[in-house]
Amino acid sequence: VREQHFDILIIGGGPAGTSAAARAAAAGARVAVIEARREIGQPVQCAEFVPALLAETLPWLGEVTVQPIRRMRTFVAGGAAEETASFPGFMIDRGAFDARLAAEAARCGARLFCGRRVVAVELERGRVATSRGEVFTGRVLIGADGPRSLLGAATGRVNRDLVETRQIAVALHAPQDATDIFLDAAYPGGYAWLFPKRRIANLGLGVEAGSRALLREGLRALHARLVAEGVVGDEVLGFTGGAIPVGGRQEAVAFAAAVPVVLAGDAAGLANPTTGAGIAAAVLSGGLAGEAAAAWLEGRGAAFEDLEEELGFLFDPSLARALRHRRHLLGLPDPLPDQLRAGWIGDPRYWQAQAAAMAEAG
Ligand SMILES: Cc1cc2nc3c(=O)[nH]c(=O)nc-3n(C[C@H](O)[C@H](O)[C@H](O)COP(=O)(O)OP(=O)(O)OC[C@H]3O[C@@H](n4cnc5c(N)ncnc54)[C@H](O)[C@@H]3O)c2cc1C
């Protein structure tokens, strides 16, 4: 089998992988991305909300935006809406978003190999084999292959805590500029959401993986309630799901062999353990990983230590806060509505607990 050699080999063409590819290729490295899906970004497995701040990193975000979000409404245990007046963000077309990131990577000179899955890794030589029988090598490997990362597993970095999700697309009867969040003791380790995309909404439910048997009936019941309330249509227009890592950050760089293995995005456990949001973290961590890999290959020995430190600086405070709330709630056998409320980002106590814990730690 002919081997194809690259400086940097990236597994996974999601936001983390293509962001890494763009940055590394722009720095002059020879970069390949290997993606299992035939078409980048398809099928979409996402609720498609991103925070407004992401527009500062991605100036073209408006081109893939379906509608703006200004507020958040939280419904606790079937109660009335509790409003968070300022919650700026965008509902995006996630398929177009991922495609746009991939196009940017290609424009920077990265090569994208879609429709092949990496099925085996030989760390010693930086070699991977694909489902098409090809062999690729890299002097640095980047695992951007999502929550159940193959490269993570090969280097002992496994995302053990996962949330499983189930989501449908339904007609939305009246336009809204709020994301709706449903907290309930019946959703252990997770929550339900209704995110508006003009005349359509993504209606989904996530729970800790061990409770995944609750997903079908939980989502059906919420859908039926919202149909009865006249909020959404009865017909299911689309269906998706997927896992979200919620156990916190993995070490970004492993030197299991001569070839360093860098993780980014969900593979690195960067999704928020409370909200499940991981798109922005994937873009940011991917860009930093690609930049560090290129710098390391150019002889900047400290590039990976700097990466680890930068990721800790950017993500550890919010991940630690989210993890603490998540673990606290999961430890309650039957959380009361106010306990659910206090563990959600819309409640001031969610943010204050951190300050209190920090003061305690001195
Ligand atoms: C239902 C759902 C709703 C969500 N909603 C939101 C939201 O509203 N906002 C938000 O910010 N986040 C959301 N998330 C989380 C968000 O989707 C992820 O955090 C984000 O996609 C992480 O990007 P990534 O590039 O790290 O991984 P991914 O986007 O998962 O990309 C990984 C890629 O690697 C490929 N791959 C995996 N294994 C291999 C292999 N062996 N060989 C080749 N390719 C491989 C996959 O095909 C995939 O394309 C949601 C997640 C789910 C499941």
Short mmCIF file of C-alpha atoms and ligand atoms in Angstrom, two decimals:
data_model
loop_
_atom_site.label_atom_id
_atom_site.label_comp_id
_atom_site.label_asym_id
_atom_site.label_seq_id
_atom_site.Cartn_x
_atom_site.Cartn_y
_atom_site.Cartn_z
CA VAL A 1 0.00 0.00 0.00
CA ARG A 2 1.33 3.41 -0.97
CA GLU A 3 1.77 5.67 2.04
CA GLN A 4 0.82 9.33 1.86
CA HIS A 5 3.07 11.50 4.01
CA PHE A 6 2.08 14.74 5.69
CA ASP A 7 3.52 16.94 8.42
CA ILE A 8 0.26 17.05 10.34
CA LEU A 9 -2.45 14.43 10.09
CA ILE A 10 -5.81 15.39 11.50
CA ILE A 11 -8.51 12.81 12.20
CA GLY A 12 -11.99 14.34 12.03
CA GLY A 13 -13.30 17.14 9.84
CA GLY A 14 -15.66 18.81 12.35
CA PRO A 15 -15.07 22.35 13.61
CA ALA A 16 -12.03 21.32 15.67
CA GLY A 17 -10.33 19.43 12.84
CA THR A 18 -10.87 21.97 10.08
CA SER A 19 -9.93 24.88 12.38
CA ALA A 20 -6.70 23.06 13.23
CA ALA A 21 -6.08 22.35 9.55
CA ALA A 22 -6.58 25.96 8.47
CA ARG A 23 -4.21 27.34 11.09
CA ALA A 24 -1.50 24.70 10.56
CA ALA A 25 -1.63 24.98 6.77
CA ALA A 26 -1.52 28.77 6.95
CA ALA A 27 1.66 28.39 9.02
CA GLY A 28 3.21 26.43 6.17
CA ALA A 29 2.70 22.82 7.27
CA ARG A 30 1.59 20.06 4.89
CA VAL A 31 -1.74 19.08 6.37
CA ALA A 32 -4.31 16.35 5.72
CA VAL A 33 -7.73 15.90 7.31
CA ILE A 34 -9.33 12.47 7.25
CA GLU A 35 -13.10 12.52 7.73
CA ALA A 36 -15.43 9.53 7.89
CA ARG A 37 -18.43 11.37 6.48
CA ARG A 38 -18.79 11.63 2.73
CA GLU A 39 -19.83 15.26 3.02
CA ILE A 40 -18.38 17.50 5.73
CA GLY A 41 -21.04 18.55 8.22
CA GLN A 42 -23.74 16.13 7.01
CA PRO A 43 -25.88 14.85 8.58
CA VAL A 44 -26.17 17.61 11.20
CA GLN A 45 -26.12 16.39 14.80
CA CYS A 46 -26.55 19.66 16.67
CA ALA A 47 -29.00 22.11 18.25
CA GLU A 48 -27.13 24.85 16.30
CA PHE A 49 -26.78 27.62 18.88
CA VAL A 50 -23.52 29.56 19.16
CA PRO A 51 -22.69 32.48 21.47
CA ALA A 52 -22.47 35.91 19.85
CA LEU A 53 -18.79 36.18 20.84
CA LEU A 54 -17.88 33.55 18.24
CA ALA A 55 -18.40 36.22 15.55
CA GLU A 56 -15.19 37.85 16.75
CA THR A 57 -13.25 34.72 15.77
CA LEU A 58 -15.29 33.95 12.65
CA PRO A 59 -16.15 37.20 10.84
CA TRP A 60 -18.25 35.32 8.25
CA LEU A 61 -20.59 33.84 10.90
CA GLY A 62 -23.46 36.01 9.62
CA GLU A 63 -23.38 34.13 6.30
CA VAL A 64 -24.42 30.88 7.98
CA THR A 65 -26.73 32.45 10.58
CA VAL A 66 -30.43 31.60 10.39
CA GLN A 67 -31.58 33.99 13.10
CA PRO A 68 -30.26 35.92 16.08
CA ILE A 69 -30.96 34.96 19.71
CA ARG A 70 -31.34 37.68 22.33
CA ARG A 71 -32.84 36.00 25.40
CA MET A 72 -33.07 32.71 27.22
CA ARG A 73 -36.19 31.35 28.91
CA THR A 74 -35.92 28.63 31.51
CA PHE A 75 -38.90 26.43 32.39
CA VAL A 76 -38.30 24.58 35.65
CA ALA A 77 -40.34 21.42 36.30
CA GLY A 78 -43.16 22.52 34.01
CA GLY A 79 -43.44 25.98 35.61
CA ALA A 80 -43.70 29.38 33.97
CA ALA A 81 -40.94 30.95 31.87
CA GLU A 82 -38.12 32.59 33.80
CA GLU A 83 -36.39 35.06 31.57
CA THR A 84 -32.69 35.80 31.17
CA ALA A 85 -33.00 39.13 29.38
CA SER A 86 -29.56 39.20 27.81
CA PHE A 87 -28.33 36.00 26.20
CA PRO A 88 -26.90 36.99 22.82
CA GLY A 89 -26.14 34.39 20.21
CA PHE A 90 -26.98 33.00 16.80
CA MET A 91 -28.84 30.04 15.46
CA ILE A 92 -26.71 28.75 12.63
CA ASP A 93 -27.04 26.31 9.78
CA ARG A 94 -24.53 23.87 11.25
CA GLY A 95 -24.05 22.01 7.97
CA ALA A 96 -23.14 25.25 6.19
CA PHE A 97 -20.98 26.28 9.16
CA ASP A 98 -18.88 23.11 9.04
CA ALA A 99 -18.64 23.33 5.23
CA ARG A 100 -17.46 26.92 5.49
CA LEU A 101 -14.73 25.96 7.97
CA ALA A 102 -13.65 23.13 5.68
CA ALA A 103 -13.50 25.47 2.68
CA GLU A 104 -11.29 27.81 4.70
CA ALA A 105 -8.94 24.92 5.54
CA ALA A 106 -8.73 23.95 1.87
CA ARG A 107 -8.09 27.57 0.90
CA CYS A 108 -5.15 27.61 3.32
CA GLY A 109 -3.72 24.55 1.56
CA ALA A 110 -4.92 21.65 3.70
CA ARG A 111 -6.03 18.50 1.90
CA LEU A 112 -9.36 16.99 2.88
CA PHE A 113 -9.96 13.26 2.48
CA CYS A 114 -13.64 12.55 3.10
CA GLY A 115 -15.60 9.31 3.09
CA ARG A 116 -12.97 7.26 4.87
CA ARG A 117 -12.81 6.31 8.52
CA VAL A 118 -9.54 5.86 10.37
CA VAL A 119 -9.73 2.27 11.57
CA ALA A 120 -6.23 1.65 12.97
CA VAL A 121 -3.46 3.76 14.45
CA GLU A 122 0.22 2.93 14.77
CA LEU A 123 1.52 5.54 17.17
CA GLU A 124 5.19 4.58 16.92
CA ARG A 125 5.33 5.65 13.27
CA GLY A 126 2.52 8.16 13.17
CA ARG A 127 0.61 5.94 10.79
CA VAL A 128 -3.09 5.47 10.37
CA ALA A 129 -5.03 3.11 8.13
CA THR A 130 -8.42 4.02 6.67
CA SER A 131 -11.53 2.04 5.84
CA ARG A 132 -10.52 2.33 2.17
CA GLY A 133 -7.26 0.53 2.83
CA GLU A 134 -5.10 3.65 2.51
CA VAL A 135 -2.20 4.48 4.81
CA PHE A 136 -1.36 8.03 5.88
CA THR A 137 1.49 9.23 8.04
CA GLY A 138 2.02 12.40 10.01
CA ARG A 139 4.83 13.80 12.15
CA VAL A 140 2.12 15.11 14.45
CA LEU A 141 -1.32 13.53 14.81
CA ILE A 142 -4.31 15.62 15.83
CA GLY A 143 -7.38 13.85 17.19
CA ALA A 144 -10.40 15.98 16.34
CA ASP A 145 -12.58 12.91 16.05
CA GLY A 146 -15.30 13.78 18.51
CA PRO A 147 -16.46 12.48 21.92
CA ARG A 148 -15.47 8.84 21.28
CA SER A 149 -12.07 9.70 19.85
CA LEU A 150 -10.00 6.86 18.46
CA LEU A 151 -6.77 8.81 18.97
CA GLY A 152 -7.83 9.67 22.50
CA ALA A 153 -8.47 6.01 23.28
CA ALA A 154 -5.12 5.02 21.74
CA THR A 155 -3.36 7.38 24.15
CA GLY A 156 -5.41 6.67 27.28
CA ARG A 157 -7.58 9.78 27.16
CA VAL A 158 -11.17 8.58 27.17
CA ASN A 159 -14.26 10.73 27.70
CA ARG A 160 -16.01 8.49 30.23
CA ASP A 161 -18.89 10.78 31.12
CA LEU A 162 -21.23 11.32 28.20
CA VAL A 163 -24.66 12.80 27.70
CA GLU A 164 -26.80 11.08 25.08
CA THR A 165 -29.28 13.13 23.11
CA ARG A 166 -32.32 12.82 20.89
CA GLN A 167 -33.56 15.74 18.82
CA ILE A 168 -36.38 16.38 16.36
CA ALA A 169 -37.11 19.29 14.04
CA VAL A 170 -40.66 20.63 14.25
CA ALA A 171 -42.60 23.58 12.85
CA LEU A 172 -42.47 26.63 15.13
CA HIS A 173 -45.82 28.44 15.06
CA ALA A 174 -44.66 31.91 16.19
CA PRO A 175 -41.21 33.42 15.70
CA GLN A 176 -39.16 33.81 18.87
CA ASP A 177 -35.78 35.28 19.78
CA ALA A 178 -35.26 33.16 22.90
CA THR A 179 -33.72 29.77 23.43
CA ASP A 180 -36.04 27.74 25.67
CA ILE A 181 -34.57 25.45 28.31
CA PHE A 182 -36.54 22.80 30.22
CA LEU A 183 -35.14 21.58 33.52
CA ASP A 184 -36.73 18.59 35.19
CA ALA A 185 -35.81 15.85 37.65
CA ALA A 186 -36.95 13.46 34.91
CA TYR A 187 -33.89 14.51 32.83
CA PRO A 188 -30.95 13.23 34.94
CA GLY A 189 -27.66 14.88 34.07
CA GLY A 190 -29.24 16.88 31.27
CA TYR A 191 -32.09 19.07 30.09
CA ALA A 192 -34.42 19.62 27.17
CA TRP A 193 -34.32 22.50 24.71
CA LEU A 194 -36.34 24.27 22.05
CA PHE A 195 -34.11 26.40 19.84
CA PRO A 196 -35.80 28.51 17.14
CA LYS A 197 -34.72 28.60 13.49
CA ARG A 198 -37.33 30.99 12.11
CA ARG A 199 -40.28 28.73 11.25
CA ILE A 200 -38.61 25.56 12.48
CA ALA A 201 -37.32 24.59 15.90
CA ASN A 202 -34.79 22.08 17.14
CA LEU A 203 -36.51 20.28 20.01
CA GLY A 204 -34.21 17.98 21.91
CA LEU A 205 -33.43 16.20 25.13
CA GLY A 206 -30.14 15.09 26.66
CA VAL A 207 -29.58 12.87 29.69
CA GLU A 208 -26.55 11.17 31.21
CA ALA A 209 -25.68 8.14 29.07
CA GLY A 210 -26.81 5.55 31.64
CA SER A 211 -30.35 6.97 31.46
CA ARG A 212 -30.60 6.98 27.67
CA ALA A 213 -33.66 4.70 27.87
CA LEU A 214 -35.58 7.79 29.07
CA LEU A 215 -34.91 9.78 25.88
CA ARG A 216 -37.65 8.52 23.61
CA GLU A 217 -40.56 8.89 26.03
CA GLY A 218 -39.15 12.08 27.58
CA LEU A 219 -38.92 13.82 24.21
CA ARG A 220 -42.27 12.46 23.06
CA ALA A 221 -43.97 13.82 26.19
CA LEU A 222 -42.39 17.27 25.85
CA HIS A 223 -43.27 17.41 22.16
CA ALA A 224 -46.90 16.45 22.95
CA ARG A 225 -47.06 19.17 25.62
CA LEU A 226 -45.74 21.85 23.27
CA VAL A 227 -48.16 20.74 20.54
CA ALA A 228 -51.03 20.98 23.03
CA GLU A 229 -49.86 24.47 24.01
CA GLY A 230 -49.86 25.48 20.34
CA VAL A 231 -46.12 26.22 20.27
CA VAL A 232 -44.98 23.68 17.69
CA GLY A 233 -46.38 21.38 15.04
CA ASP A 234 -47.17 17.73 15.49
CA GLU A 235 -45.22 16.50 12.49
CA VAL A 236 -41.60 15.41 13.00
CA LEU A 237 -39.63 17.04 10.16
CA GLY A 238 -36.19 15.73 11.07
CA PHE A 239 -34.45 13.54 13.55
CA THR A 240 -30.94 13.44 15.01
CA GLY A 241 -28.92 12.79 18.15
CA GLY A 242 -25.42 12.08 19.34
CA ALA A 243 -23.14 12.02 22.35
CA ILE A 244 -21.64 14.97 24.22
CA PRO A 245 -18.58 14.65 26.48
CA VAL A 246 -19.39 16.10 29.90
CA GLY A 247 -16.54 14.90 32.11
CA GLY A 248 -14.16 17.81 31.58
CA ARG A 249 -10.88 18.43 29.83
CA GLN A 250 -8.34 15.82 28.76
CA GLU A 251 -4.65 16.63 28.57
CA ALA A 252 -4.21 18.08 25.11
CA VAL A 253 -0.85 16.53 24.20
CA ALA A 254 0.42 12.98 24.70
CA PHE A 255 3.85 11.68 23.77
CA ALA A 256 2.95 8.00 23.82
CA ALA A 257 5.58 7.46 21.14
CA ALA A 258 7.89 9.59 19.03
CA VAL A 259 4.90 11.14 17.31
CA PRO A 260 2.93 13.55 19.50
CA VAL A 261 -0.84 13.15 19.60
CA VAL A 262 -2.81 16.35 20.20
CA LEU A 263 -6.54 16.34 20.98
CA ALA A 264 -8.97 19.18 20.25
CA GLY A 265 -12.68 19.90 20.59
CA ASP A 266 -14.97 17.16 21.88
CA ALA A 267 -12.11 14.64 21.70
CA ALA A 268 -10.35 16.78 24.32
CA GLY A 269 -13.51 16.91 26.46
CA LEU A 270 -14.07 20.63 25.92
CA ALA A 271 -17.86 20.68 25.67
CA ASN A 272 -19.49 22.40 28.64
CA PRO A 273 -20.67 19.76 31.16
CA THR A 274 -23.76 21.82 32.09
CA THR A 275 -24.90 23.21 28.73
CA GLY A 276 -23.32 20.74 26.31
CA ALA A 277 -22.09 23.63 24.17
CA GLY A 278 -18.91 22.72 22.33
CA ILE A 279 -18.80 24.42 18.95
CA ALA A 280 -16.91 27.53 20.03
CA ALA A 281 -14.52 25.45 22.14
CA ALA A 282 -13.88 23.19 19.14
CA VAL A 283 -13.05 26.14 16.88
CA LEU A 284 -10.79 27.80 19.44
CA SER A 285 -8.99 24.67 20.63
CA GLY A 286 -8.61 23.38 17.08
CA GLY A 287 -7.00 26.62 15.94
CA LEU A 288 -4.61 26.60 18.87
CA ALA A 289 -3.75 22.92 18.35
CA GLY A 290 -3.00 23.47 14.67
CA GLU A 291 -0.85 26.48 15.43
CA ALA A 292 1.06 24.64 18.18
CA ALA A 293 1.64 21.59 15.98
CA ALA A 294 3.06 23.72 13.19
CA ALA A 295 5.27 25.66 15.62
CA TRP A 296 6.54 22.43 17.24
CA LEU A 297 7.51 21.05 13.81
CA GLU A 298 9.42 24.24 13.14
CA GLY A 299 11.47 23.61 16.25
CA ARG A 300 9.69 25.62 18.90
CA GLY A 301 10.07 23.01 21.64
CA ALA A 302 7.79 24.72 24.17
CA ALA A 303 4.86 24.96 21.74
CA PHE A 304 2.92 22.09 23.33
CA GLU A 305 3.50 23.21 26.92
CA ASP A 306 2.26 26.64 25.89
CA LEU A 307 -0.79 25.01 24.30
CA GLU A 308 -1.62 23.11 27.47
CA GLU A 309 -1.32 26.26 29.52
CA GLU A 310 -3.41 28.33 27.11
CA LEU A 311 -6.19 25.72 27.02
CA GLY A 312 -6.23 25.57 30.81
CA PHE A 313 -6.43 29.34 30.99
CA LEU A 314 -9.25 29.51 28.44
CA PHE A 315 -11.39 26.58 29.51
CA ASP A 316 -10.64 25.33 33.04
CA PRO A 317 -12.58 27.92 35.04
CA SER A 318 -15.83 27.44 33.10
CA LEU A 319 -15.41 23.66 32.85
CA ALA A 320 -14.73 23.35 36.58
CA ARG A 321 -17.78 25.44 37.44
CA ALA A 322 -20.02 23.44 35.11
CA LEU A 323 -18.64 20.12 36.37
CA ARG A 324 -19.25 21.05 39.97
CA HIS A 325 -22.90 21.89 39.31
CA ARG A 326 -23.41 18.81 37.18
CA ARG A 327 -21.95 16.47 39.81
CA HIS A 328 -23.88 18.14 42.59
CA LEU A 329 -27.18 17.73 40.72
CA LEU A 330 -26.44 14.13 39.73
CA GLY A 331 -25.74 13.36 43.40
CA LEU A 332 -29.24 14.46 44.42
CA PRO A 333 -31.65 11.50 44.21
CA ASP A 334 -34.63 13.68 43.30
CA PRO A 335 -33.58 17.31 42.79
CA LEU A 336 -36.14 19.94 43.80
CA PRO A 337 -37.12 22.62 41.26
CA ASP A 338 -35.05 25.23 43.03
CA GLN A 339 -32.01 22.96 43.09
CA LEU A 340 -32.37 22.44 39.34
CA ARG A 341 -32.71 26.18 38.86
CA ALA A 342 -29.60 26.98 40.94
CA GLY A 343 -27.54 24.57 38.81
CA TRP A 344 -28.41 26.26 35.51
CA ILE A 345 -26.54 29.15 33.84
CA GLY A 346 -29.62 31.40 33.94
CA ASP A 347 -29.47 31.59 37.74
CA PRO A 348 -27.07 33.97 39.53
CA ARG A 349 -26.28 31.20 42.03
CA TYR A 350 -24.69 29.19 39.23
CA TRP A 351 -22.04 31.89 38.92
CA GLN A 352 -21.82 32.83 42.60
CA ALA A 353 -21.01 29.33 43.80
CA GLN A 354 -17.70 29.62 41.99
CA ALA A 355 -16.80 32.82 43.77
CA ALA A 356 -17.77 31.27 47.11
CA ALA A 357 -15.72 28.13 46.46
CA MET A 358 -12.74 30.22 45.41
CA ALA A 359 -12.98 32.34 48.52
CA GLU A 360 -13.14 29.15 50.58
CA ALA A 361 -10.05 27.77 48.84
CA GLY A 362 -8.32 30.99 49.87
C1 LIG B 1 -27.70 16.80 19.67
C2 LIG B 1 -26.54 17.74 19.93
C3 LIG B 1 -26.79 19.09 20.04
C4 LIG B 1 -25.73 19.97 20.26
N1 LIG B 1 -26.02 21.31 20.30
C5 LIG B 1 -25.01 22.20 20.42
C6 LIG B 1 -25.27 23.60 20.37
O1 LIG B 1 -26.40 24.04 20.17
N2 LIG B 1 -24.23 24.45 20.52
C7 LIG B 1 -22.94 24.00 20.73
O2 LIG B 1 -22.04 24.82 20.88
N3 LIG B 1 -22.67 22.68 20.78
C8 LIG B 1 -23.67 21.77 20.62
N4 LIG B 1 -23.39 20.43 20.63
C9 LIG B 1 -21.99 20.00 20.78
C10 LIG B 1 -21.22 20.21 19.47
O3 LIG B 1 -21.93 19.60 18.41
C11 LIG B 1 -19.81 19.63 19.60
O4 LIG B 1 -19.20 20.12 20.76
C12 LIG B 1 -18.96 19.97 18.37
O5 LIG B 1 -19.45 19.37 17.21
C13 LIG B 1 -17.52 19.52 18.61
O6 LIG B 1 -16.76 19.67 17.43
P1 LIG B 1 -15.57 18.65 17.09
O7 LIG B 1 -14.98 19.10 15.82
O8 LIG B 1 -14.72 18.49 18.28
O9 LIG B 1 -16.29 17.24 16.92
P2 LIG B 1 -17.36 16.77 15.83
O10 LIG B 1 -18.16 17.92 15.34
O11 LIG B 1 -18.06 15.63 16.45
O12 LIG B 1 -16.48 16.27 14.62
C14 LIG B 1 -15.77 15.06 14.70
C15 LIG B 1 -15.65 14.51 13.30
O13 LIG B 1 -14.76 13.40 13.34
C16 LIG B 1 -15.25 12.42 12.46
N5 LIG B 1 -14.70 11.13 12.91
C17 LIG B 1 -14.91 10.50 14.10
N6 LIG B 1 -14.19 9.36 14.16
C18 LIG B 1 -13.51 9.28 12.98
C19 LIG B 1 -12.61 8.32 12.45
N7 LIG B 1 -12.25 7.22 13.13
N8 LIG B 1 -12.09 8.54 11.22
C20 LIG B 1 -12.45 9.65 10.51
N9 LIG B 1 -13.30 10.58 10.98
C21 LIG B 1 -13.83 10.40 12.20
C22 LIG B 1 -16.76 12.51 12.59
O14 LIG B 1 -17.41 11.99 11.45
C23 LIG B 1 -16.96 14.02 12.75
O15 LIG B 1 -17.20 14.65 11.52
C24 LIG B 1 -24.41 19.50 20.42
C25 LIG B 1 -24.18 18.13 20.33
C26 LIG B 1 -25.22 17.24 20.09
C27 LIG B 1 -24.93 15.77 19.98
#
